[in-house]
PDB file of C-alpha atoms and ligand atoms in Angstrom:
ATOM      1  CA  UNK A  25     -78.544 -30.930-113.957  1.00 24.00           C
ATOM      2  CA  UNK A  26     -79.533 -32.042-110.571  1.00 29.00           C
ATOM      3  CA  UNK A  27     -80.035 -35.770-110.490  1.00 32.00           C
ATOM      4  CA  UNK A  28     -80.768 -38.443-107.997  1.00 36.00           C
ATOM      5  CA  UNK A  29     -77.688 -40.520-107.378  1.00 40.00           C
ATOM      6  CA  UNK A  30     -77.481 -44.257-107.519  1.00 42.00           C
ATOM      7  CA  UNK A  31     -75.702 -46.251-104.861  1.00 38.00           C
ATOM      8  CA  UNK A  32     -72.427 -47.913-105.584  1.00 39.00           C
ATOM      9  CA  UNK A  33     -71.685 -45.914-108.714  1.00 42.00           C
ATOM     10  CA  UNK A  34     -68.988 -43.273-109.024  1.00 42.00           C
ATOM     11  CA  UNK A  35     -70.090 -39.772-109.886  1.00 43.00           C
ATOM     12  CA  UNK A  36     -68.281 -36.608-110.581  1.00 43.00           C
ATOM     13  CA  UNK A  37     -70.034 -34.142-108.345  1.00 42.00           C
ATOM     14  CA  UNK A  38     -69.657 -30.432-108.844  1.00 41.00           C
ATOM     15  CA  UNK A  39     -71.666 -29.052-105.989  1.00 42.00           C
ATOM     16  CA  UNK A  40     -74.526 -29.862-103.717  1.00 46.00           C
ATOM     17  CA  UNK A  41     -77.084 -28.112-101.592  1.00 43.00           C
ATOM     18  CA  UNK A  42     -78.566 -29.558 -98.494  1.00 38.00           C
ATOM     19  CA  UNK A  43     -82.139 -29.212 -99.679  1.00 30.00           C
ATOM     20  CA  UNK A  44     -84.744 -31.904 -99.462  1.00 27.00           C
ATOM     21  CA  UNK A  45     -86.070 -31.746-102.974  1.00 27.00           C
ATOM     22  CA  UNK A  46     -84.289 -34.819-104.257  1.00 29.00           C
ATOM     23  CA  UNK A  47     -84.241 -37.921-102.174  1.00 30.00           C
ATOM     24  CA  UNK A  48     -81.653 -40.575-102.473  1.00 34.00           C
ATOM     25  CA  UNK A  49     -82.224 -43.860-100.744  1.00 32.00           C
ATOM     26  CA  UNK A  50     -78.985 -43.489 -98.943  1.00 38.00           C
ATOM     27  CA  UNK A  51     -75.980 -41.313 -99.446  1.00 43.00           C
ATOM     28  CA  UNK A  52     -72.985 -43.532 -99.821  1.00 47.00           C
ATOM     29  CA  UNK A  53     -69.943 -42.574 -97.851  1.00 47.00           C
ATOM     30  CA  UNK A  54     -67.974 -42.864-101.088  1.00 48.00           C
ATOM     31  CA  UNK A  55     -70.064 -40.119-102.649  1.00 49.00           C
ATOM     32  CA  UNK A  56     -69.653 -37.962 -99.591  1.00 47.00           C
ATOM     33  CA  UNK A  57     -65.914 -38.421 -99.888  1.00 46.00           C
ATOM     34  CA  UNK A  58     -66.034 -37.349-103.510  1.00 46.00           C
ATOM     35  CA  UNK A  59     -67.456 -33.967-102.636  1.00 44.00           C
ATOM     36  CA  UNK A  60     -65.295 -33.678 -99.550  1.00 46.00           C
ATOM     37  CA  UNK A  61     -68.151 -33.232 -97.098  1.00 49.00           C
ATOM     38  CA  UNK A  62     -69.602 -35.305 -94.313  1.00 48.00           C
ATOM     39  CA  UNK A  63     -73.136 -36.372 -95.107  1.00 49.00           C
ATOM     40  CA  UNK A  64     -75.261 -38.596 -92.934  1.00 50.00           C
ATOM     41  CA  UNK A  65     -76.583 -41.790 -94.459  1.00 47.00           C
ATOM     42  CA  UNK A  66     -80.160 -41.221 -95.591  1.00 47.00           C
ATOM     43  CA  UNK A  67     -79.887 -37.430 -95.513  1.00 49.00           C
ATOM     44  CA  UNK A  68     -81.716 -35.633 -98.340  1.00 46.00           C
ATOM     45  CA  UNK A  69     -79.238 -33.987-100.645  1.00 48.00           C
ATOM     46  CA  UNK A  70     -79.405 -32.138-103.933  1.00 45.00           C
ATOM     47  CA  UNK A  71     -76.406 -32.950-106.049  1.00 47.00           C
ATOM     48  CA  UNK A  72     -75.189 -31.242-109.159  1.00 41.00           C
ATOM     49  CA  UNK A  73     -73.684 -34.067-111.089  1.00 38.00           C
ATOM     50  CA  UNK A  74     -71.401 -33.330-113.981  1.00 35.00           C
ATOM     51  CA  UNK A  75     -70.424 -36.844-114.948  1.00 37.00           C
ATOM     52  CA  UNK A  76     -72.331 -38.618-117.686  1.00 36.00           C
ATOM     53  CA  UNK A  77     -72.137 -41.773-115.639  1.00 38.00           C
ATOM     54  CA  UNK A  78     -74.922 -40.496-113.475  1.00 34.00           C
ATOM     55  CA  UNK A  79     -77.269 -39.560-116.302  1.00 39.00           C
ATOM     56  CA  UNK A  80     -79.890 -42.284-116.818  1.00 35.00           C
ATOM     57  CA  UNK A  81     -80.723 -40.864-120.269  1.00 38.00           C
ATOM     58  CA  UNK A  82     -77.252 -41.413-121.611  1.00 40.00           C
ATOM     59  CA  UNK A  83     -75.517 -44.543-120.443  1.00 47.00           C
ATOM     60  CA  UNK A  84     -75.748 -46.326-117.184  1.00 50.00           C
ATOM     61  CA  UNK A  85     -72.324 -47.871-116.950  1.00 60.00           C
ATOM     62  CA  UNK A  86     -71.065 -48.987-113.648  1.00 66.00           C
ATOM     63  CA  UNK A  87     -67.585 -47.814-112.867  1.00 70.00           C
ATOM     64  CA  UNK A  88     -65.582 -50.750-111.600  1.00 73.00           C
ATOM     65  CA  UNK A  89     -62.946 -49.477-109.224  1.00 70.00           C
ATOM     66  CA  UNK A  90     -59.672 -51.390-109.162  1.00 68.00           C
ATOM     67  CA  UNK A  91     -56.690 -50.318-107.130  1.00 63.00           C
ATOM     68  CA  UNK A  92     -55.570 -47.140-108.874  1.00 67.00           C
ATOM     69  CA  UNK A  93     -58.306 -46.481-111.389  1.00 74.00           C
ATOM     70  CA  UNK A  94     -61.972 -47.026-112.139  1.00 80.00           C
ATOM     71  CA  UNK A  95     -63.132 -48.566-115.402  1.00 87.00           C
ATOM     72  CA  UNK A  96     -66.485 -48.066-117.079  1.00 87.00           C
ATOM     73  CA  UNK A  97     -68.033 -51.456-117.651  1.00 86.00           C
ATOM     74  CA  UNK A  98     -68.973 -51.088-121.318  1.00 90.00           C
ATOM     75  CA  UNK A  99     -68.830 -53.132-124.503  1.00 91.00           C
ATOM     76  CA  UNK A 100     -67.263 -51.471-127.541  1.00 93.00           C
ATOM     77  CA  UNK A 101     -70.718 -50.553-128.871  1.00 91.00           C
ATOM     78  CA  UNK A 102     -71.758 -49.049-125.569  1.00 90.00           C
ATOM     79  CA  UNK A 103     -68.471 -47.164-125.276  1.00 93.00           C
ATOM     80  CA  UNK A 104     -68.933 -45.687-128.752  1.00 93.00           C
ATOM     81  CA  UNK A 105     -72.467 -44.591-127.874  1.00 91.00           C
ATOM     82  CA  UNK A 106     -71.174 -43.088-124.639  1.00 91.00           C
ATOM     83  CA  UNK A 107     -68.482 -41.185-126.551  1.00 93.00           C
ATOM     84  CA  UNK A 108     -71.056 -39.829-128.986  1.00 93.00           C
ATOM     85  CA  UNK A 109     -73.298 -38.787-126.093  1.00 90.00           C
ATOM     86  CA  UNK A 110     -70.405 -36.858-124.558  1.00 92.00           C
ATOM     87  CA  UNK A 111     -69.807 -35.030-127.841  1.00 93.00           C
ATOM     88  CA  UNK A 112     -73.474 -34.073-128.067  1.00 91.00           C
ATOM     89  CA  UNK A 113     -73.633 -32.843-124.523  1.00 86.00           C
ATOM     90  CA  UNK A 114     -72.443 -29.314-123.758  1.00 78.00           C
ATOM     91  CA  UNK A 115     -69.212 -28.651-121.898  1.00 89.00           C
ATOM     92  CA  UNK A 116     -65.849 -30.346-121.942  1.00 94.00           C
ATOM     93  CA  UNK A 117     -65.246 -34.066-121.393  1.00 94.00           C
ATOM     94  CA  UNK A 118     -62.268 -36.360-121.666  1.00 95.00           C
ATOM     95  CA  UNK A 119     -61.805 -40.074-122.127  1.00 96.00           C
ATOM     96  CA  UNK A 120     -58.840 -42.186-121.072  1.00 96.00           C
ATOM     97  CA  UNK A 121     -57.798 -45.672-122.108  1.00 95.00           C
ATOM     98  CA  UNK A 122     -55.646 -47.075-119.314  1.00 91.00           C
ATOM     99  CA  UNK A 123     -53.589 -50.236-119.748  1.00 88.00           C
ATOM    100  CA  UNK A 124     -51.577 -51.956-116.993  1.00 83.00           C
ATOM    101  CA  UNK A 125     -48.650 -49.547-117.499  1.00 87.00           C
ATOM    102  CA  UNK A 126     -50.982 -46.686-116.654  1.00 90.00           C
ATOM    103  CA  UNK A 127     -51.948 -48.401-113.420  1.00 85.00           C
ATOM    104  CA  UNK A 128     -48.315 -48.827-112.441  1.00 85.00           C
ATOM    105  CA  UNK A 129     -47.644 -45.143-113.109  1.00 91.00           C
ATOM    106  CA  UNK A 130     -50.794 -44.185-111.183  1.00 89.00           C
ATOM    107  CA  UNK A 131     -49.429 -45.952-108.101  1.00 86.00           C
ATOM    108  CA  UNK A 132     -46.758 -43.324-107.612  1.00 91.00           C
ATOM    109  CA  UNK A 133     -48.060 -40.366-109.623  1.00 93.00           C
ATOM    110  CA  UNK A 134     -50.950 -38.875-107.635  1.00 91.00           C
ATOM    111  CA  UNK A 135     -51.842 -36.195-110.211  1.00 93.00           C
ATOM    112  CA  UNK A 136     -52.102 -38.842-112.899  1.00 94.00           C
ATOM    113  CA  UNK A 137     -54.169 -41.114-110.637  1.00 89.00           C
ATOM    114  CA  UNK A 138     -56.638 -38.295-109.964  1.00 87.00           C
ATOM    115  CA  UNK A 139     -56.806 -37.400-113.652  1.00 92.00           C
ATOM    116  CA  UNK A 140     -57.776 -40.985-114.464  1.00 90.00           C
ATOM    117  CA  UNK A 141     -60.395 -41.021-111.719  1.00 85.00           C
ATOM    118  CA  UNK A 142     -61.843 -37.703-112.920  1.00 86.00           C
ATOM    119  CA  UNK A 143     -62.215 -38.809-116.541  1.00 90.00           C
ATOM    120  CA  UNK A 144     -65.717 -38.872-118.020  1.00 89.00           C
ATOM    121  CA  UNK A 145     -65.064 -42.145-119.765  1.00 92.00           C
ATOM    122  CA  UNK A 146     -62.516 -44.780-118.758  1.00 92.00           C
ATOM    123  CA  UNK A 147     -61.994 -47.679-121.144  1.00 93.00           C
ATOM    124  CA  UNK A 148     -60.131 -50.858-120.302  1.00 91.00           C
ATOM    125  CA  UNK A 149     -57.397 -50.864-122.931  1.00 90.00           C
ATOM    126  CA  UNK A 150     -55.711 -54.194-122.525  1.00 83.00           C
ATOM    127  CA  UNK A 151     -56.192 -57.739-121.469  1.00 84.00           C
ATOM    128  CA  UNK A 152     -54.115 -57.104-118.316  1.00 82.00           C
ATOM    129  CA  UNK A 153     -56.858 -54.834-117.016  1.00 84.00           C
ATOM    130  CA  UNK A 154     -59.522 -57.435-117.822  1.00 85.00           C
ATOM    131  CA  UNK A 155     -57.567 -60.119-115.956  1.00 83.00           C
ATOM    132  CA  UNK A 156     -56.970 -57.833-112.968  1.00 79.00           C
ATOM    133  CA  UNK A 157     -60.675 -57.025-112.792  1.00 79.00           C
ATOM    134  CA  UNK A 158     -61.502 -60.730-112.856  1.00 79.00           C
ATOM    135  CA  UNK A 159     -58.962 -61.580-110.187  1.00 77.00           C
ATOM    136  CA  UNK A 160     -60.278 -58.767-107.978  1.00 74.00           C
ATOM    137  CA  UNK A 161     -63.795 -60.205-108.322  1.00 73.00           C
ATOM    138  CA  UNK A 162     -65.175 -57.280-110.391  1.00 76.00           C
ATOM    139  CA  UNK A 163     -65.137 -58.647-113.942  1.00 81.00           C
ATOM    140  CA  UNK A 164     -65.603 -56.237-116.835  1.00 86.00           C
ATOM    141  CA  UNK A 165     -67.594 -56.940-120.017  1.00 88.00           C
ATOM    142  CA  UNK A 166     -64.452 -56.848-122.111  1.00 89.00           C
ATOM    143  CA  UNK A 167     -61.499 -54.965-123.431  1.00 91.00           C
ATOM    144  CA  UNK A 168     -62.167 -51.747-125.369  1.00 94.00           C
ATOM    145  CA  UNK A 169     -58.945 -50.577-126.976  1.00 94.00           C
ATOM    146  CA  UNK A 170     -58.400 -46.913-127.706  1.00 96.00           C
ATOM    147  CA  UNK A 171     -57.996 -47.607-131.422  1.00 95.00           C
ATOM    148  CA  UNK A 172     -61.227 -49.631-131.676  1.00 96.00           C
ATOM    149  CA  UNK A 173     -63.083 -46.939-129.752  1.00 97.00           C
ATOM    150  CA  UNK A 174     -61.606 -44.198-131.953  1.00 97.00           C
ATOM    151  CA  UNK A 175     -62.638 -46.027-135.120  1.00 97.00           C
ATOM    152  CA  UNK A 176     -66.244 -46.371-133.962  1.00 96.00           C
ATOM    153  CA  UNK A 177     -66.346 -42.749-132.921  1.00 97.00           C
ATOM    154  CA  UNK A 178     -64.900 -41.660-136.287  1.00 97.00           C
ATOM    155  CA  UNK A 179     -67.632 -43.536-138.129  1.00 96.00           C
ATOM    156  CA  UNK A 180     -70.232 -41.676-136.149  1.00 96.00           C
ATOM    157  CA  UNK A 181     -68.438 -38.329-136.504  1.00 97.00           C
ATOM    158  CA  UNK A 182     -68.242 -38.711-140.288  1.00 96.00           C
ATOM    159  CA  UNK A 183     -71.980 -39.364-140.471  1.00 95.00           C
ATOM    160  CA  UNK A 184     -72.751 -36.410-138.199  1.00 95.00           C
ATOM    161  CA  UNK A 185     -70.335 -33.898-139.744  1.00 95.00           C
ATOM    162  CA  UNK A 186     -68.420 -33.476-136.482  1.00 97.00           C
ATOM    163  CA  UNK A 187     -65.011 -31.798-136.527  1.00 98.00           C
ATOM    164  CA  UNK A 188     -61.839 -33.630-135.495  1.00 98.00           C
ATOM    165  CA  UNK A 189     -58.477 -32.217-134.423  1.00 98.00           C
ATOM    166  CA  UNK A 190     -55.423 -34.490-134.279  1.00 98.00           C
ATOM    167  CA  UNK A 191     -52.775 -33.586-131.722  1.00 98.00           C
ATOM    168  CA  UNK A 192     -49.534 -35.459-131.194  1.00 98.00           C
ATOM    169  CA  UNK A 193     -46.742 -37.570-132.657  1.00 98.00           C
ATOM    170  CA  UNK A 194     -43.713 -36.408-134.628  1.00 97.00           C
ATOM    171  CA  UNK A 195     -44.058 -33.549-137.141  1.00 97.00           C
ATOM    172  CA  UNK A 196     -45.871 -34.679-140.273  1.00 97.00           C
ATOM    173  CA  UNK A 197     -47.466 -37.772-138.730  1.00 97.00           C
ATOM    174  CA  UNK A 198     -50.787 -36.141-137.767  1.00 98.00           C
ATOM    175  CA  UNK A 199     -51.168 -34.739-141.313  1.00 98.00           C
ATOM    176  CA  UNK A 200     -50.555 -38.186-142.786  1.00 97.00           C
ATOM    177  CA  UNK A 201     -53.005 -39.730-140.308  1.00 97.00           C
ATOM    178  CA  UNK A 202     -55.579 -37.066-141.279  1.00 98.00           C
ATOM    179  CA  UNK A 203     -55.246 -37.960-144.966  1.00 97.00           C
ATOM    180  CA  UNK A 204     -55.696 -41.674-144.263  1.00 96.00           C
ATOM    181  CA  UNK A 205     -58.655 -41.089-141.956  1.00 97.00           C
ATOM    182  CA  UNK A 206     -60.411 -38.872-144.501  1.00 97.00           C
ATOM    183  CA  UNK A 207     -60.058 -41.697-147.043  1.00 95.00           C
ATOM    184  CA  UNK A 208     -61.278 -44.315-144.603  1.00 95.00           C
ATOM    185  CA  UNK A 209     -64.225 -42.249-143.304  1.00 96.00           C
ATOM    186  CA  UNK A 210     -65.740 -40.288-146.187  1.00 95.00           C
ATOM    187  CA  UNK A 211     -67.307 -37.097-144.912  1.00 94.00           C
ATOM    188  CA  UNK A 212     -65.024 -36.861-141.881  1.00 96.00           C
ATOM    189  CA  UNK A 213     -63.906 -33.296-141.234  1.00 98.00           C
ATOM    190  CA  UNK A 214     -60.363 -33.077-139.905  1.00 98.00           C
ATOM    191  CA  UNK A 215     -60.312 -29.416-138.997  1.00 98.00           C
ATOM    192  CA  UNK A 216     -56.701 -29.218-137.780  1.00 98.00           C
ATOM    193  CA  UNK A 217     -53.521 -31.013-136.761  1.00 98.00           C
ATOM    194  CA  UNK A 218     -50.512 -30.273-134.556  1.00 98.00           C
ATOM    195  CA  UNK A 219     -47.440 -32.327-133.715  1.00 98.00           C
ATOM    196  CA  UNK A 220     -46.783 -33.409-130.141  1.00 98.00           C
ATOM    197  CA  UNK A 221     -43.408 -31.790-129.611  1.00 98.00           C
ATOM    198  CA  UNK A 222     -44.296 -28.281-128.509  1.00 98.00           C
ATOM    199  CA  UNK A 223     -43.068 -26.334-125.497  1.00 97.00           C
ATOM    200  CA  UNK A 224     -45.945 -23.871-124.981  1.00 98.00           C
ATOM    201  CA  UNK A 225     -49.515 -24.998-124.379  1.00 98.00           C
ATOM    202  CA  UNK A 226     -51.287 -21.706-125.142  1.00 98.00           C
ATOM    203  CA  UNK A 227     -50.704 -21.566-128.929  1.00 98.00           C
ATOM    204  CA  UNK A 228     -51.876 -25.191-129.262  1.00 98.00           C
ATOM    205  CA  UNK A 229     -55.002 -24.501-127.201  1.00 98.00           C
ATOM    206  CA  UNK A 230     -55.702 -21.457-129.378  1.00 98.00           C
ATOM    207  CA  UNK A 231     -55.171 -23.509-132.527  1.00 98.00           C
ATOM    208  CA  UNK A 232     -57.747 -26.107-131.457  1.00 98.00           C
ATOM    209  CA  UNK A 233     -60.193 -23.408-130.439  1.00 97.00           C
ATOM    210  CA  UNK A 234     -59.769 -21.540-133.739  1.00 98.00           C
ATOM    211  CA  UNK A 235     -60.549 -24.746-135.652  1.00 98.00           C
ATOM    212  CA  UNK A 236     -63.823 -25.154-133.739  1.00 97.00           C
ATOM    213  CA  UNK A 237     -63.061 -28.813-133.109  1.00 98.00           C
ATOM    214  CA  UNK A 238     -65.739 -31.009-131.547  1.00 98.00           C
ATOM    215  CA  UNK A 239     -63.361 -33.846-130.782  1.00 98.00           C
ATOM    216  CA  UNK A 240     -59.598 -33.928-130.319  1.00 98.00           C
ATOM    217  CA  UNK A 241     -57.444 -37.052-130.271  1.00 98.00           C
ATOM    218  CA  UNK A 242     -54.547 -36.312-127.918  1.00 98.00           C
ATOM    219  CA  UNK A 243     -51.609 -38.595-128.653  1.00 98.00           C
ATOM    220  CA  UNK A 244     -48.681 -37.514-126.498  1.00 98.00           C
ATOM    221  CA  UNK A 245     -48.153 -40.804-124.627  1.00 97.00           C
ATOM    222  CA  UNK A 246     -49.164 -41.384-120.994  1.00 97.00           C
ATOM    223  CA  UNK A 247     -49.197 -39.713-118.512  1.00 97.00           C
ATOM    224  CA  UNK A 248     -48.476 -36.541-120.497  1.00 98.00           C
ATOM    225  CA  UNK A 249     -51.618 -36.700-122.638  1.00 98.00           C
ATOM    226  CA  UNK A 250     -54.009 -37.261-119.717  1.00 98.00           C
ATOM    227  CA  UNK A 251     -52.527 -34.396-117.699  1.00 98.00           C
ATOM    228  CA  UNK A 252     -52.588 -32.193-120.798  1.00 98.00           C
ATOM    229  CA  UNK A 253     -56.251 -32.923-121.536  1.00 98.00           C
ATOM    230  CA  UNK A 254     -57.391 -32.288-117.975  1.00 96.00           C
ATOM    231  CA  UNK A 255     -55.440 -29.036-117.722  1.00 97.00           C
ATOM    232  CA  UNK A 256     -55.977 -27.533-121.167  1.00 97.00           C
ATOM    233  CA  UNK A 257     -59.098 -29.222-122.517  1.00 97.00           C
ATOM    234  CA  UNK A 258     -61.711 -26.869-121.055  1.00 95.00           C
ATOM    235  CA  UNK A 259     -60.077 -23.875-122.779  1.00 97.00           C
ATOM    236  CA  UNK A 260     -60.123 -25.446-126.237  1.00 98.00           C
ATOM    237  CA  UNK A 261     -63.889 -25.416-126.740  1.00 97.00           C
ATOM    238  CA  UNK A 262     -63.816 -29.151-127.573  1.00 97.00           C
ATOM    239  CA  UNK A 263     -66.636 -31.363-126.346  1.00 96.00           C
ATOM    240  CA  UNK A 264     -64.506 -34.483-126.100  1.00 97.00           C
ATOM    241  CA  UNK A 265     -60.801 -35.233-125.920  1.00 98.00           C
ATOM    242  CA  UNK A 266     -59.539 -38.797-126.092  1.00 98.00           C
ATOM    243  CA  UNK A 267     -56.056 -39.816-124.941  1.00 98.00           C
ATOM    244  CA  UNK A 268     -54.879 -42.289-127.556  1.00 97.00           C
ATOM    245  CA  UNK A 269     -51.118 -42.836-127.138  1.00 96.00           C
ATOM    246  CA  UNK A 270     -49.545 -44.045-130.350  1.00 95.00           C
ATOM    247  CA  UNK A 271     -52.796 -44.055-132.389  1.00 96.00           C
ATOM    248  CA  UNK A 272     -51.658 -41.366-134.835  1.00 97.00           C
ATOM    249  CA  UNK A 273     -48.628 -43.461-135.742  1.00 96.00           C
ATOM    250  CA  UNK A 274     -51.010 -46.352-136.445  1.00 94.00           C
ATOM    251  CA  UNK A 275     -53.449 -44.197-138.482  1.00 96.00           C
ATOM    252  CA  UNK A 276     -50.536 -42.702-140.404  1.00 96.00           C
ATOM    253  CA  UNK A 277     -49.162 -46.165-141.147  1.00 92.00           C
ATOM    254  CA  UNK A 278     -45.855 -45.305-139.445  1.00 84.00           C
ATOM    255  CA  UNK A 279     -46.424 -48.176-137.032  1.00 80.00           C
ATOM    256  CA  UNK A 280     -48.498 -51.194-137.924  1.00 70.00           C
ATOM    257  CA  UNK A 281     -51.199 -52.452-135.651  1.00 68.00           C
ATOM    258  CA  UNK A 282     -50.669 -56.041-134.482  1.00 69.00           C
ATOM    259  CA  UNK A 283     -52.381 -58.659-136.679  1.00 67.00           C
ATOM    260  CA  UNK A 284     -55.973 -59.440-135.766  1.00 66.00           C
ATOM    261  CA  UNK A 285     -55.040 -62.797-134.290  1.00 64.00           C
ATOM    262  CA  UNK A 286     -52.840 -61.034-131.726  1.00 63.00           C
ATOM    263  CA  UNK A 287     -55.567 -58.478-131.001  1.00 66.00           C
ATOM    264  CA  UNK A 288     -58.168 -61.182-130.369  1.00 60.00           C
ATOM    265  CA  UNK A 289     -55.868 -62.901-127.908  1.00 61.00           C
ATOM    266  CA  UNK A 290     -55.104 -59.630-126.169  1.00 62.00           C
ATOM    267  CA  UNK A 291     -51.449 -59.953-127.134  1.00 61.00           C
ATOM    268  CA  UNK A 292     -50.997 -56.684-129.005  1.00 65.00           C
ATOM    269  CA  UNK A 293     -48.196 -55.750-126.635  1.00 55.00           C
ATOM    270  CA  UNK A 294     -46.318 -58.942-127.579  1.00 55.00           C
ATOM    271  CA  UNK A 295     -46.344 -58.009-131.249  1.00 58.00           C
ATOM    272  CA  UNK A 296     -44.776 -54.620-130.442  1.00 53.00           C
TER     273      UNK A 296
HETATM  274  N1  UDP B 302     -45.349 -38.170-128.252  1.00 66.47           N
HETATM  275  C1  UDP B 302     -45.579 -36.827-128.480  1.00 66.47           C
HETATM  276  N2  UDP B 302     -44.997 -35.905-127.668  1.00 66.47           N
HETATM  277  C2  UDP B 302     -44.200 -36.259-126.640  1.00 66.47           C
HETATM  278  C3  UDP B 302     -43.975 -37.642-126.384  1.00 66.47           C
HETATM  279  C4  UDP B 302     -44.584 -38.574-127.208  1.00 66.47           C
HETATM  280  O1  UDP B 302     -46.297 -36.465-129.402  1.00 66.47           O
HETATM  281  O2  UDP B 302     -43.703 -35.371-125.945  1.00 66.47           O
HETATM  282  C5  UDP B 302     -45.988 -39.136-129.128  1.00 66.47           C
HETATM  283  C6  UDP B 302     -45.074 -40.130-129.804  1.00 66.47           C
HETATM  284  O3  UDP B 302     -44.492 -39.554-130.967  1.00 66.47           O
HETATM  285  C7  UDP B 302     -46.047 -41.238-130.146  1.00 66.47           C
HETATM  286  C8  UDP B 302     -47.108 -41.116-129.062  1.00 66.47           C
HETATM  287  O4  UDP B 302     -46.835 -39.922-128.372  1.00 66.47           O
HETATM  288  O5  UDP B 302     -46.666 -40.983-131.373  1.00 66.47           O
HETATM  289  C9  UDP B 302     -47.167 -42.275-128.113  1.00 66.47           C
HETATM  290  O6  UDP B 302     -45.951 -42.462-127.530  1.00 66.47           O
HETATM  291  P1  UDP B 302     -45.593 -43.810-126.793  1.00 66.47           P
HETATM  292  O7  UDP B 302     -45.505 -44.912-127.790  1.00 66.47           O
HETATM  293  O8  UDP B 302     -44.428 -43.516-125.930  1.00 66.47           O
HETATM  294  O9  UDP B 302     -46.872 -43.985-125.850  1.00 66.47           O
HETATM  295  P2  UDP B 302     -47.930 -45.171-125.666  1.00 66.47           P
HETATM  296  O10 UDP B 302     -48.632 -45.441-126.989  1.00 66.47           O
HETATM  297  O11 UDP B 302     -47.141 -46.362-125.179  1.00 66.47           O
HETATM  298  O12 UDP B 302     -48.858 -44.578-124.637  1.00 66.47           O
END
């Protein structure tokens, strides 16, 4: 899709041609940097945009850029709709849920930093991120934890008959999580599971592909899961991968989620 870009918003740009058929008001220098080319302000450019963020028909979130990562400014409802839109759209997409520990890691780990920046959906998982955004003068609508996002997406997937693959955690945990999720979301198809302690990527990629999964929850802990999704995701045939850390342990009941009172206060980390 060739689309007209919007100023001040981050896009993932695949290619561009210097034709005059699509006019942008001004080409931001940030966008020029993204595609690694020098473009004059005001020059007519045709972009091929592969990020959903740029698609006015899907969701028009602004990506708020903090020091080492950008966050999509979405409420939980909007994030869930965005996730569903990514599943429906062709091609591979991945979502990340950075918390302050991610940002610390991203300071020194350039590959991880880039993987976060390249994500199709970036959710602010933690009150620390919300506070940082506020302090930096770019407040976000609110925290969207990975678990809350996953639950909303699962509800939608169950209603739509979409296929879920669970990857990660110790042997047996993903199977237990699958059983609990199928009870909690009648109609949900869990098409496959795999533990997170494997040495070769290829058999796991093949497994996901063979199951014809639409969505895969990748729970290997950060930064491993983000790097894994970005590297292997496109080969799996999945439409959406979501990096969810310890979510399978929570779904399996191996680890309890913090009580709601802690969650509301943004103190889930304190409970742990
Ligand atoms: N994990 C995994 N493979 C690994 C390392 C971790 O599957 O090589 C799993 C681990 O069993 C746990 C999940 O990743 O279920 C999250 O780990 P951790 O609590 O360290 O990450 P966080 O939730 O803090 O991102």
